[in-house]
PDB file of C-alpha atoms in Angstrom:
ATOM      1  CA  VAL A   1      48.233 105.435 112.584  1.00 82.00           C
ATOM      2  CA  MET A   2      50.167 105.018 109.442  1.00 78.00           C
ATOM      3  CA  VAL A   3      51.974 102.067 107.790  1.00 79.00           C
ATOM      4  CA  GLY A   4      54.026 102.760 104.874  1.00 75.00           C
ATOM      5  CA  GLY A   5      52.399 106.050 104.112  1.00 72.00           C
ATOM      6  CA  TRP A   6      48.848 104.599 104.401  1.00 79.00           C
ATOM      7  CA  PRO A   7      46.419 105.444 107.424  1.00 80.00           C
ATOM      8  CA  ILE A   8      45.199 102.213 108.867  1.00 84.00           C
ATOM      9  CA  ALA A   9      43.370 103.416 112.255  1.00 87.00           C
ATOM     10  CA  HIS A  10      42.558 106.536 113.963  1.00 87.00           C
ATOM     11  CA  HIS A  11      41.757 107.346 117.640  1.00 89.00           C
ATOM     12  CA  LEU A  12      39.426 109.971 119.129  1.00 89.00           C
ATOM     13  CA  PHE A  13      39.657 111.456 122.571  1.00 89.00           C
ATOM     14  CA  ARG A  14      37.572 113.783 124.512  1.00 86.00           C
ATOM     15  CA  GLY A  15      38.385 117.501 124.137  1.00 84.00           C
ATOM     16  CA  ASN A  16      39.527 118.197 127.824  1.00 88.00           C
ATOM     17  CA  MET A  17      42.414 115.216 127.590  1.00 86.00           C
ATOM     18  CA  ARG A  18      45.883 116.641 127.129  1.00 85.00           C
ATOM     19  CA  ASP A  19      47.565 115.579 123.882  1.00 81.00           C
ATOM     20  CA  ALA A  20      50.708 114.093 125.952  1.00 79.00           C
ATOM     21  CA  MET A  21      48.333 111.791 127.843  1.00 84.00           C
ATOM     22  CA  THR A  22      47.046 110.109 124.764  1.00 86.00           C
ATOM     23  CA  VAL A  23      50.426 108.384 123.773  1.00 84.00           C
ATOM     24  CA  PRO A  24      50.410 105.458 126.141  1.00 84.00           C
ATOM     25  CA  THR A  25      46.824 104.540 125.290  1.00 86.00           C
ATOM     26  CA  ILE A  26      47.410 104.649 121.550  1.00 86.00           C
ATOM     27  CA  LEU A  27      50.702 102.433 121.921  1.00 86.00           C
ATOM     28  CA  ASP A  28      48.742  99.900 123.909  1.00 87.00           C
ATOM     29  CA  ASP A  29      45.940  99.895 121.476  1.00 89.00           C
ATOM     30  CA  ILE A  30      47.819  99.462 118.273  1.00 86.00           C
ATOM     31  CA  GLN A  31      50.078  96.763 119.646  1.00 86.00           C
ATOM     32  CA  HIS A  32      47.097  94.689 121.023  1.00 89.00           C
ATOM     33  CA  ARG A  33      44.913  95.359 117.802  1.00 90.00           C
ATOM     34  CA  PHE A  34      47.425  94.804 114.914  1.00 89.00           C
ATOM     35  CA  GLY A  35      50.163  92.884 116.922  1.00 88.00           C
ATOM     36  CA  LEU A  36      52.938  95.265 115.896  1.00 84.00           C
ATOM     37  CA  GLU A  37      56.219  94.345 117.526  1.00 84.00           C
ATOM     38  CA  ARG A  38      57.807  97.609 117.123  1.00 86.00           C
ATOM     39  CA  VAL A  39      56.281 101.149 116.599  1.00 86.00           C
ATOM     40  CA  VAL A  40      57.840 104.325 115.727  1.00 87.00           C
ATOM     41  CA  PHE A  41      55.947 107.256 117.249  1.00 87.00           C
ATOM     42  CA  VAL A  42      55.878 110.422 115.402  1.00 88.00           C
ATOM     43  CA  GLY A  43      54.730 113.358 117.368  1.00 84.00           C
ATOM     44  CA  ASP A  44      54.500 117.193 117.437  1.00 82.00           C
ATOM     45  CA  ARG A  45      55.711 119.367 120.421  1.00 77.00           C
ATOM     46  CA  GLY A  46      52.324 119.115 122.269  1.00 74.00           C
ATOM     47  CA  MET A  47      52.790 115.266 122.664  1.00 76.00           C
ATOM     48  CA  VAL A  48      56.390 115.341 123.825  1.00 74.00           C
ATOM     49  CA  THR A  49      57.156 114.646 127.575  1.00 78.00           C
ATOM     50  CA  ILE A  50      60.085 113.029 129.247  1.00 81.00           C
ATOM     51  CA  ALA A  51      57.764 110.412 130.542  1.00 83.00           C
ATOM     52  CA  ASN A  52      56.486 109.695 127.146  1.00 84.00           C
ATOM     53  CA  ILE A  53      59.962 109.210 125.782  1.00 86.00           C
ATOM     54  CA  GLU A  54      61.240 107.228 128.706  1.00 87.00           C
ATOM     55  CA  GLN A  55      58.193 104.953 128.326  1.00 85.00           C
ATOM     56  CA  LEU A  56      59.078 104.554 124.553  1.00 87.00           C
ATOM     57  CA  ARG A  57      62.560 103.542 125.428  1.00 88.00           C
ATOM     58  CA  ALA A  58      61.450 101.024 128.109  1.00 87.00           C
ATOM     59  CA  ARG A  59      59.026  99.354 125.607  1.00 86.00           C
ATOM     60  CA  GLY A  60      61.832  99.225 123.033  1.00 87.00           C
ATOM     61  CA  GLN A  61      59.650 101.390 120.569  1.00 88.00           C
ATOM     62  CA  GLY A  62      61.090 104.317 118.369  1.00 91.00           C
ATOM     63  CA  TYR A  63      60.161 107.827 118.028  1.00 91.00           C
ATOM     64  CA  VAL A  64      60.597 110.867 115.832  1.00 93.00           C
ATOM     65  CA  VAL A  65      59.543 113.891 117.675  1.00 91.00           C
ATOM     66  CA  GLY A  66      59.677 117.645 117.369  1.00 90.00           C
ATOM     67  CA  LEU A  67      61.048 119.656 120.425  1.00 89.00           C
ATOM     68  CA  GLN A  68      59.602 122.794 122.057  1.00 85.00           C
ATOM     69  CA  ARG A  69      61.933 125.611 121.235  1.00 83.00           C
ATOM     70  CA  ARG A  70      61.466 128.035 124.018  1.00 77.00           C
ATOM     71  CA  ASN A  71      62.392 127.445 127.513  1.00 74.00           C
ATOM     72  CA  ARG A  72      64.817 124.790 126.616  1.00 82.00           C
ATOM     73  CA  GLU A  73      68.549 125.495 126.800  1.00 86.00           C
ATOM     74  CA  ASP A  74      69.463 122.215 124.946  1.00 89.00           C
ATOM     75  CA  VAL A  75      67.199 123.436 121.942  1.00 91.00           C
ATOM     76  CA  TYR A  76      68.866 126.741 121.669  1.00 92.00           C
ATOM     77  CA  ARG A  77      72.215 124.969 121.840  1.00 94.00           C
ATOM     78  CA  TYR A  78      71.298 122.725 118.996  1.00 95.00           C
ATOM     79  CA  VAL A  79      70.226 125.725 116.931  1.00 94.00           C
ATOM     80  CA  ASP A  80      73.346 127.517 117.720  1.00 93.00           C
ATOM     81  CA  ALA A  81      75.257 124.413 116.906  1.00 94.00           C
ATOM     82  CA  ALA A  82      73.876 124.084 113.476  1.00 94.00           C
ATOM     83  CA  ARG A  83      76.837 125.839 111.657  1.00 93.00           C
ATOM     84  CA  GLY A  84      77.670 122.922 109.210  1.00 93.00           C
ATOM     85  CA  ARG A  85      76.664 121.973 105.914  1.00 94.00           C
ATOM     86  CA  TRP A  86      72.838 122.004 105.094  1.00 96.00           C
ATOM     87  CA  ILE A  87      71.448 119.325 103.134  1.00 96.00           C
ATOM     88  CA  PRO A  88      68.501 120.211 100.702  1.00 95.00           C
ATOM     89  CA  CYS A  89      65.357 118.500 101.346  1.00 92.00           C
ATOM     90  CA  PRO A  90      62.819 117.432  98.603  1.00 87.00           C
ATOM     91  CA  GLY A  91      60.026 120.031  98.246  1.00 75.00           C
ATOM     92  CA  GLY A  92      56.505 119.088 100.040  1.00 66.00           C
ATOM     93  CA  ILE A  93      53.103 119.335  98.489  1.00 61.00           C
ATOM     94  CA  THR A  94      52.532 123.048  99.297  1.00 64.00           C
ATOM     95  CA  ALA A  95      56.142 123.937  98.138  1.00 61.00           C
ATOM     96  CA  ARG A  96      55.594 122.362  94.749  1.00 63.00           C
ATOM     97  CA  GLU A  97      52.465 124.311  94.174  1.00 69.00           C
ATOM     98  CA  LYS A  98      54.343 127.678  94.363  1.00 72.00           C
ATOM     99  CA  ASN A  99      55.997 129.428  91.442  1.00 76.00           C
ATOM    100  CA  ALA A 100      59.021 129.914  93.526  1.00 79.00           C
ATOM    101  CA  PRO A 101      59.190 126.878  95.809  1.00 82.00           C
ATOM    102  CA  PRO A 102      60.552 127.779  99.439  1.00 87.00           C
ATOM    103  CA  LYS A 103      63.549 125.652 100.396  1.00 92.00           C
ATOM    104  CA  THR A 104      63.804 123.378 103.285  1.00 93.00           C
ATOM    105  CA  MET A 105      67.213 122.307 104.502  1.00 96.00           C
ATOM    106  CA  VAL A 106      68.571 120.000 107.418  1.00 97.00           C
ATOM    107  CA  GLN A 107      71.690 119.052 109.263  1.00 97.00           C
ATOM    108  CA  GLU A 108      72.424 116.911 112.019  1.00 96.00           C
ATOM    109  CA  VAL A 109      73.999 118.143 115.283  1.00 96.00           C
ATOM    110  CA  ALA A 110      75.370 116.391 118.379  1.00 93.00           C
ATOM    111  CA  GLY A 111      72.711 115.199 120.867  1.00 91.00           C
ATOM    112  CA  ASP A 112      73.135 115.591 124.643  1.00 88.00           C
ATOM    113  CA  ARG A 113      73.154 111.673 125.237  1.00 88.00           C
ATOM    114  CA  ALA A 114      74.475 108.528 123.765  1.00 91.00           C
ATOM    115  CA  GLY A 115      72.152 107.230 121.054  1.00 91.00           C
ATOM    116  CA  VAL A 116      70.150 110.474 120.884  1.00 94.00           C
ATOM    117  CA  ARG A 117      70.303 112.151 117.304  1.00 96.00           C
ATOM    118  CA  VAL A 118      69.214 115.663 116.686  1.00 96.00           C
ATOM    119  CA  PHE A 119      68.254 117.364 113.424  1.00 97.00           C
ATOM    120  CA  VAL A 120      67.889 120.975 112.959  1.00 97.00           C
ATOM    121  CA  VAL A 121      65.697 121.897 110.056  1.00 96.00           C
ATOM    122  CA  HIS A 122      65.482 125.329 108.333  1.00 96.00           C
ATOM    123  CA  SER A 123      62.374 126.223 106.370  1.00 93.00           C
ATOM    124  CA  ASP A 124      62.286 129.450 104.103  1.00 93.00           C
ATOM    125  CA  GLU A 125      58.529 129.187 104.319  1.00 91.00           C
ATOM    126  CA  ARG A 126      58.536 129.282 108.148  1.00 92.00           C
ATOM    127  CA  LEU A 127      61.306 131.889 108.249  1.00 95.00           C
ATOM    128  CA  ALA A 128      59.188 134.367 106.292  1.00 94.00           C
ATOM    129  CA  TYR A 129      56.222 133.743 108.388  1.00 94.00           C
ATOM    130  CA  GLU A 130      57.843 133.995 111.688  1.00 95.00           C
ATOM    131  CA  GLN A 131      59.851 136.943 110.779  1.00 96.00           C
ATOM    132  CA  GLY A 132      56.795 138.649 109.803  1.00 96.00           C
ATOM    133  CA  GLN A 133      54.858 137.639 113.025  1.00 96.00           C
ATOM    134  CA  ARG A 134      57.832 139.035 115.086  1.00 96.00           C
ATOM    135  CA  LYS A 135      58.118 142.509 113.273  1.00 96.00           C
ATOM    136  CA  LYS A 136      54.189 142.914 113.874  1.00 96.00           C
ATOM    137  CA  ALA A 137      54.538 142.129 117.360  1.00 96.00           C
ATOM    138  CA  MET A 138      57.623 144.167 117.928  1.00 96.00           C
ATOM    139  CA  GLU A 139      55.962 147.244 116.514  1.00 97.00           C
ATOM    140  CA  ARG A 140      52.729 146.946 118.474  1.00 96.00           C
ATOM    141  CA  VAL A 141      54.930 146.683 121.764  1.00 97.00           C
ATOM    142  CA  ARG A 142      57.134 149.456 120.590  1.00 97.00           C
ATOM    143  CA  VAL A 143      54.244 151.889 120.173  1.00 97.00           C
ATOM    144  CA  GLU A 144      52.956 151.235 123.650  1.00 96.00           C
ATOM    145  CA  LEU A 145      56.339 151.567 125.103  1.00 97.00           C
ATOM    146  CA  LYS A 146      57.028 154.836 123.306  1.00 96.00           C
ATOM    147  CA  ALA A 147      53.546 156.089 124.582  1.00 96.00           C
ATOM    148  CA  LEU A 148      54.631 155.230 128.139  1.00 96.00           C
ATOM    149  CA  ALA A 149      58.015 156.943 127.856  1.00 95.00           C
ATOM    150  CA  ALA A 150      56.076 160.033 126.626  1.00 95.00           C
ATOM    151  CA  ARG A 151      53.703 159.922 129.735  1.00 94.00           C
ATOM    152  CA  VAL A 152      56.744 159.679 131.969  1.00 94.00           C
ATOM    153  CA  SER A 153      58.678 162.404 130.157  1.00 93.00           C
ATOM    154  CA  SER A 154      55.685 164.609 130.445  1.00 93.00           C
ATOM    155  CA  GLY A 155      55.436 164.094 134.238  1.00 90.00           C
ATOM    156  CA  LYS A 156      51.927 162.390 133.826  1.00 92.00           C
ATOM    157  CA  LEU A 157      53.527 159.343 135.399  1.00 91.00           C
ATOM    158  CA  LYS A 158      56.052 159.534 138.096  1.00 89.00           C
ATOM    159  CA  ALA A 159      55.499 156.982 140.684  1.00 92.00           C
ATOM    160  CA  PRO A 160      58.136 154.150 140.269  1.00 93.00           C
ATOM    161  CA  ASP A 161      55.711 151.425 141.220  1.00 93.00           C
ATOM    162  CA  LYS A 162      53.093 152.633 138.572  1.00 94.00           C
ATOM    163  CA  VAL A 163      55.750 153.132 135.878  1.00 94.00           C
ATOM    164  CA  GLY A 164      56.896 149.591 136.637  1.00 94.00           C
ATOM    165  CA  ALA A 165      53.416 148.276 136.512  1.00 95.00           C
ATOM    166  CA  ALA A 166      52.571 149.844 133.174  1.00 95.00           C
ATOM    167  CA  ALA A 167      55.847 148.541 131.659  1.00 96.00           C
ATOM    168  CA  ALA A 168      55.232 145.163 132.780  1.00 95.00           C
ATOM    169  CA  ARG A 169      51.669 145.057 131.525  1.00 95.00           C
ATOM    170  CA  ILE A 170      52.978 146.133 128.082  1.00 96.00           C
ATOM    171  CA  ILE A 171      55.815 143.720 127.983  1.00 95.00           C
ATOM    172  CA  ALA A 172      53.545 140.811 129.048  1.00 94.00           C
ATOM    173  CA  ARG A 173      51.222 141.513 125.862  1.00 90.00           C
ATOM    174  CA  ASN A 174      52.333 140.470 122.289  1.00 89.00           C
ATOM    175  CA  HIS A 175      55.345 138.480 123.745  1.00 92.00           C
ATOM    176  CA  GLY A 176      56.895 141.664 124.508  1.00 95.00           C
ATOM    177  CA  SER A 177      59.589 140.108 126.928  1.00 94.00           C
ATOM    178  CA  ARG A 178      60.942 138.347 123.959  1.00 95.00           C
ATOM    179  CA  TYR A 179      61.860 141.589 122.179  1.00 96.00           C
ATOM    180  CA  TYR A 180      62.418 144.377 124.563  1.00 97.00           C
ATOM    181  CA  ASP A 181      63.532 145.295 128.134  1.00 96.00           C
ATOM    182  CA  TRP A 182      63.280 148.799 130.031  1.00 96.00           C
ATOM    183  CA  GLU A 183      64.603 150.571 132.831  1.00 95.00           C
ATOM    184  CA  TYR A 184      63.467 153.469 135.040  1.00 94.00           C
ATOM    185  CA  LYS A 185      66.189 155.571 136.436  1.00 91.00           C
ATOM    186  CA  ASP A 186      66.747 158.982 137.953  1.00 89.00           C
ATOM    187  CA  GLY A 187      63.060 159.583 136.914  1.00 89.00           C
ATOM    188  CA  GLN A 188      63.750 158.682 133.074  1.00 92.00           C
ATOM    189  CA  PHE A 189      62.044 155.730 131.483  1.00 95.00           C
ATOM    190  CA  ARG A 190      63.991 153.984 128.769  1.00 95.00           C
ATOM    191  CA  TYR A 191      63.098 151.010 126.671  1.00 96.00           C
ATOM    192  CA  PHE A 192      65.562 149.080 124.307  1.00 96.00           C
ATOM    193  CA  GLU A 193      65.794 145.744 122.378  1.00 97.00           C
ATOM    194  CA  HIS A 194      66.660 142.865 124.552  1.00 96.00           C
ATOM    195  CA  PRO A 195      70.239 142.017 124.302  1.00 94.00           C
ATOM    196  CA  VAL A 196      69.691 138.127 124.818  1.00 93.00           C
ATOM    197  CA  ASN A 197      66.053 137.378 124.201  1.00 93.00           C
ATOM    198  CA  LEU A 198      65.773 139.061 120.791  1.00 95.00           C
ATOM    199  CA  THR A 199      68.972 137.463 119.717  1.00 93.00           C
ATOM    200  CA  ARG A 200      67.674 134.059 120.630  1.00 92.00           C
ATOM    201  CA  GLU A 201      64.243 134.806 118.843  1.00 94.00           C
ATOM    202  CA  LYS A 202      65.833 135.742 115.604  1.00 95.00           C
ATOM    203  CA  ALA A 203      68.228 132.539 116.027  1.00 93.00           C
ATOM    204  CA  TYR A 204      64.905 130.381 116.169  1.00 94.00           C
ATOM    205  CA  GLU A 205      63.124 131.878 113.135  1.00 95.00           C
ATOM    206  CA  GLY A 206      62.501 129.413 110.363  1.00 95.00           C
ATOM    207  CA  LYS A 207      63.836 126.615 112.334  1.00 95.00           C
ATOM    208  CA  TYR A 208      62.660 123.528 114.154  1.00 93.00           C
ATOM    209  CA  VAL A 209      64.318 120.688 115.873  1.00 94.00           C
ATOM    210  CA  ILE A 210      63.638 116.956 115.434  1.00 94.00           C
ATOM    211  CA  GLN A 211      64.898 114.342 117.965  1.00 94.00           C
ATOM    212  CA  THR A 212      65.165 110.616 117.350  1.00 94.00           C
ATOM    213  CA  GLU A 213      67.170 107.374 118.511  1.00 94.00           C
ATOM    214  CA  GLU A 214      66.502 105.626 115.108  1.00 94.00           C
ATOM    215  CA  ALA A 215      69.970 104.929 114.121  1.00 93.00           C
ATOM    216  CA  ALA A 216      69.251 103.917 110.534  1.00 92.00           C
ATOM    217  CA  LEU A 217      67.325 107.089 109.724  1.00 93.00           C
ATOM    218  CA  SER A 218      69.066 109.639 107.434  1.00 95.00           C
ATOM    219  CA  PRO A 219      68.400 113.326 108.040  1.00 95.00           C
ATOM    220  CA  LEU A 220      66.356 113.510 105.027  1.00 95.00           C
ATOM    221  CA  ASP A 221      64.184 110.534 106.011  1.00 93.00           C
ATOM    222  CA  ALA A 222      63.689 112.090 109.519  1.00 93.00           C
ATOM    223  CA  VAL A 223      62.284 115.280 107.920  1.00 93.00           C
ATOM    224  CA  ARG A 224      60.157 113.292 105.583  1.00 90.00           C
ATOM    225  CA  ILE A 225      58.507 111.218 108.371  1.00 88.00           C
ATOM    226  CA  TYR A 226      58.076 114.325 110.547  1.00 89.00           C
ATOM    227  CA  LYS A 227      56.369 116.055 107.754  1.00 86.00           C
ATOM    228  CA  GLU A 228      53.731 113.341 107.482  1.00 82.00           C
ATOM    229  CA  LEU A 229      52.127 114.932 110.505  1.00 79.00           C
ATOM    230  CA  ASN A 230      51.609 118.036 108.027  1.00 76.00           C
ATOM    231  CA  ASP A 231      50.155 115.969 105.480  1.00 75.00           C
ATOM    232  CA  VAL A 232      47.462 114.518 107.927  1.00 75.00           C
ATOM    233  CA  GLU A 233      46.504 117.994 109.010  1.00 75.00           C
ATOM    234  CA  ARG A 234      46.528 119.404 105.515  1.00 75.00           C
ATOM    235  CA  GLY A 235      43.856 116.742 104.611  1.00 72.00           C
ATOM    236  CA  PHE A 236      41.739 117.729 107.686  1.00 72.00           C
ATOM    237  CA  ALA A 237      42.099 121.370 106.799  1.00 73.00           C
ATOM    238  CA  SER A 238      40.926 120.720 103.270  1.00 71.00           C
ATOM    239  CA  LEU A 239      37.881 118.949 104.540  1.00 68.00           C
ATOM    240  CA  LYS A 240      37.083 121.876 106.789  1.00 66.00           C
ATOM    241  CA  ASP A 241      37.821 124.552 104.317  1.00 67.00           C
ATOM    242  CA  VAL A 242      37.639 123.457 100.625  1.00 59.00           C
ATOM    243  CA  LEU A 243      34.944 121.138 101.120  1.00 58.00           C
ATOM    244  CA  GLU A 244      32.984 123.334 103.521  1.00 61.00           C
ATOM    245  CA  MET A 245      32.333 120.693 106.083  1.00 59.00           C
ATOM    246  CA  ARG A 246      32.260 123.241 108.988  1.00 61.00           C
ATOM    247  CA  PRO A 247      30.710 124.417 111.117  1.00 66.00           C
ATOM    248  CA  VAL A 248      28.806 121.195 111.991  1.00 71.00           C
ATOM    249  CA  TRP A 249      27.627 121.228 115.573  1.00 78.00           C
ATOM    250  CA  HIS A 250      27.358 117.741 117.146  1.00 83.00           C
ATOM    251  CA  GLN A 251      25.317 117.085 120.341  1.00 84.00           C
ATOM    252  CA  THR A 252      26.265 113.458 120.942  1.00 89.00           C
ATOM    253  CA  ASP A 253      29.415 111.499 121.122  1.00 90.00           C
ATOM    254  CA  ASP A 254      28.486 108.938 118.380  1.00 91.00           C
ATOM    255  CA  ARG A 255      27.785 111.746 115.887  1.00 89.00           C
ATOM    256  CA  VAL A 256      31.233 113.180 116.721  1.00 86.00           C
ATOM    257  CA  GLU A 257      32.862 109.915 116.135  1.00 89.00           C
ATOM    258  CA  ALA A 258      31.025 109.375 112.907  1.00 89.00           C
ATOM    259  CA  HIS A 259      32.034 112.748 111.548  1.00 83.00           C
ATOM    260  CA  ILE A 260      35.847 112.009 112.416  1.00 83.00           C
ATOM    261  CA  PHE A 261      35.477 108.474 110.766  1.00 87.00           C
ATOM    262  CA  VAL A 262      34.154 110.004 107.474  1.00 83.00           C
ATOM    263  CA  ALA A 263      36.991 112.487 107.627  1.00 78.00           C
ATOM    264  CA  PHE A 264      39.459 109.616 108.201  1.00 81.00           C
ATOM    265  CA  LEU A 265      38.260 107.534 105.335  1.00 82.00           C
ATOM    266  CA  ALA A 266      38.313 110.703 103.147  1.00 76.00           C
TER     267      ALA A 266
END
């Protein structure tokens, strides 16, 4: 829990509790403990549910949240609508540490309902990473589909149901359905780049979408606030890596709580 960039409290939950279920508990606790009249909840995609957003609205609380990119038509519309002027964002900690700092840019697009504001963010760093991951996945899937096509062409595999089952298994691995489609017709197996899904995947690369109903927030403020999540995660990552605090195996709840408390203080 942050106030003005300073952490004032933390919460610890059992590992089998879904992230989204923690939100109401946290809101109840910090309002009771600190007497805060209004809280702006900042959450990543794993914490965002329609029920949580509606509860925040009902309580008169604010939010700045990242939206899931896939399986949401509205998010794809937002990304596709980002054709205006990009606003450069100040570089973060990790960006400033690099010789050629990657750029982050943002622009606001129209939300789907009154009062809802949507910001599409483009990150050069994320773009390079996601393009690299996609190309590696596509190559793995392509190699397997090519081998399947060779088996069919040589006559080693003929039964349509077996060809279809083999293709489905390949497509299911490495997110293949995002990149390729296939057909088996007149004894010929053919695979090709998916005309819809691949275009969408490329449009998503390097981008994430932030939603809020805070009327006073500028696009740059929205990005800055959302990026505070990364600062917290970076701190915990440093404790686990640079300071070599892992692995530490705890057998009791109070030892787990003590470990996290020390990390929180650090």
